[in-house]
Coordinates of C-alpha atoms in Angstrom, one line a residue:
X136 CA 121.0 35.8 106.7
X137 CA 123.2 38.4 108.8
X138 CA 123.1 40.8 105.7
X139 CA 119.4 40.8 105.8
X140 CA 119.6 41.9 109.7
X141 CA 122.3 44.6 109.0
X142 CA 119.9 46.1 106.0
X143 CA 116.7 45.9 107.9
X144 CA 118.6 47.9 111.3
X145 CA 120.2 50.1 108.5
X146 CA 116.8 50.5 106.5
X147 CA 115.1 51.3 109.9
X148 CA 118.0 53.8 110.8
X149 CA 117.5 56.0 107.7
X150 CA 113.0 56.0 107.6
X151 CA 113.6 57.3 111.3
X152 CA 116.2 59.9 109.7
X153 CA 113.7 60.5 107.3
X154 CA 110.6 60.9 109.4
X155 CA 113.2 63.2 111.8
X156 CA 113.9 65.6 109.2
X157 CA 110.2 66.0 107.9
X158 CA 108.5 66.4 111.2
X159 CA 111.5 69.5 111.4
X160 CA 110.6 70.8 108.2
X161 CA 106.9 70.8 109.1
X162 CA 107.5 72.6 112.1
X163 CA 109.6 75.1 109.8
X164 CA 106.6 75.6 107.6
X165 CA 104.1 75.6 110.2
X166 CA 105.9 78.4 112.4
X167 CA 107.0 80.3 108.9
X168 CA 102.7 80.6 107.9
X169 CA 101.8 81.3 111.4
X170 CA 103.9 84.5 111.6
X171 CA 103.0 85.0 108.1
X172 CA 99.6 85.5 109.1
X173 CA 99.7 88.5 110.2
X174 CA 101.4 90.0 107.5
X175 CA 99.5 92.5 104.6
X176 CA 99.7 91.2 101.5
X177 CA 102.3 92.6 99.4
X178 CA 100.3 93.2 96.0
X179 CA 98.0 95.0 97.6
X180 CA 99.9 97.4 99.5
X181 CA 101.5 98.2 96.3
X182 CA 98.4 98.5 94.3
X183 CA 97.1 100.7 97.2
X184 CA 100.3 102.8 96.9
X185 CA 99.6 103.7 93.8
X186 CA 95.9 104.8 93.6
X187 CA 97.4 107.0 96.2
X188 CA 100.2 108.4 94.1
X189 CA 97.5 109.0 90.9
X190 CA 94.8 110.3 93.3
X191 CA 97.8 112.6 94.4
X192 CA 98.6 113.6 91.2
X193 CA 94.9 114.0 90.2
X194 CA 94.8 116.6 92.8
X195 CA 97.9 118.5 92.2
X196 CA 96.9 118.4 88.2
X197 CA 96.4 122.0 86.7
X198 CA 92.3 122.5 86.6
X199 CA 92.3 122.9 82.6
X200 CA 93.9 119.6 81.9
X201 CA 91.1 118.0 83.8
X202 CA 87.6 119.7 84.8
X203 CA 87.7 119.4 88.7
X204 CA 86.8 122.3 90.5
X205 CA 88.7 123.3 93.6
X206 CA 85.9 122.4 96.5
X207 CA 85.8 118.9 94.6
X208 CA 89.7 118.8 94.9
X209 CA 89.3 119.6 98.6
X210 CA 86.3 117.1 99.0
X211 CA 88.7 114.3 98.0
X212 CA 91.5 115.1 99.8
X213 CA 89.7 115.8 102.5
X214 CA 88.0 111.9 102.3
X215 CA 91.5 110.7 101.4
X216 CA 92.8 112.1 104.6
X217 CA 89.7 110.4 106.5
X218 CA 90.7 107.2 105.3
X219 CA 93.7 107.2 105.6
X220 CA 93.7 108.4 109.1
X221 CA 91.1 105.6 109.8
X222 CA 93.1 103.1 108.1
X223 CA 96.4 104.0 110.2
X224 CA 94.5 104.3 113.3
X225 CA 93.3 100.2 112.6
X226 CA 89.5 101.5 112.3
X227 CA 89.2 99.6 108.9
X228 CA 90.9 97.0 107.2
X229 CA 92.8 96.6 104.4
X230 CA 90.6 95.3 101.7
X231 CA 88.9 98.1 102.7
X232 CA 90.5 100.5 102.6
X233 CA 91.6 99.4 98.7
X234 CA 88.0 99.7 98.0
X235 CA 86.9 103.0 99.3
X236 CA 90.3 104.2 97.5
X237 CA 88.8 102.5 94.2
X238 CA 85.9 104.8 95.2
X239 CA 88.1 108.0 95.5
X240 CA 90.0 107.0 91.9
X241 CA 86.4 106.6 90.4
X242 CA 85.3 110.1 91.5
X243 CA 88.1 111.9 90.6
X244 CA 87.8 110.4 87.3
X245 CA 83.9 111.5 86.9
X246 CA 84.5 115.1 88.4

């Protein structure tokens, strides 16, 4: 009878050592996703990064190898430079700004 005591104290001992340690790691988590909230997703910055790079290079191409004219070159740049001012300035969002760069992509493709 005095072992089952000494188990049950010792048995009680660790599921509060155990119910210690997961209430920290919670908190851990809990902290971690709230100051990962703010953060931009990582894909799609990179994604973002390079539709910049090709509409970039699309720009800078030599006119025979694709059939843009110059005021359409300017055009784009010109909206790229919009957005992106826009985008840095916290007037628009990410997502969006992804998508109106889709939009850029997509016309320098058709020009």
């Amino acid at each position: 009878m005095d072992y089952f005591y000494l188990f049950m104290i010792a048995g009680l001992g660790l599921v509060f050592v155990i119910l210690q340690f997961d209430k920290q790691q919670r908190s851990r988590v809990n902290l971690l996703l709230k100051n990962a909230n703010d953060v931009q997703p990582l894909l799609m910055k990179r994604c973002m990064d390079q539709k910049i790079s090709k509409i970039n290079a699309g720009l800078s191409a030599d006119t025979c190898h694709m059939n843009i004219r110059n005021d359409a070159k300017q055009k784009i740049g010109a909206n790229l430079q919009q957005i992106a001012d826009e985008y840095h300035a916290g007037k628009i969002s990410l997502p969006i700004y992804n998508d109106k760069l889709d939009e850029l992509l997509e016309n320098l493709g058709n020009k």
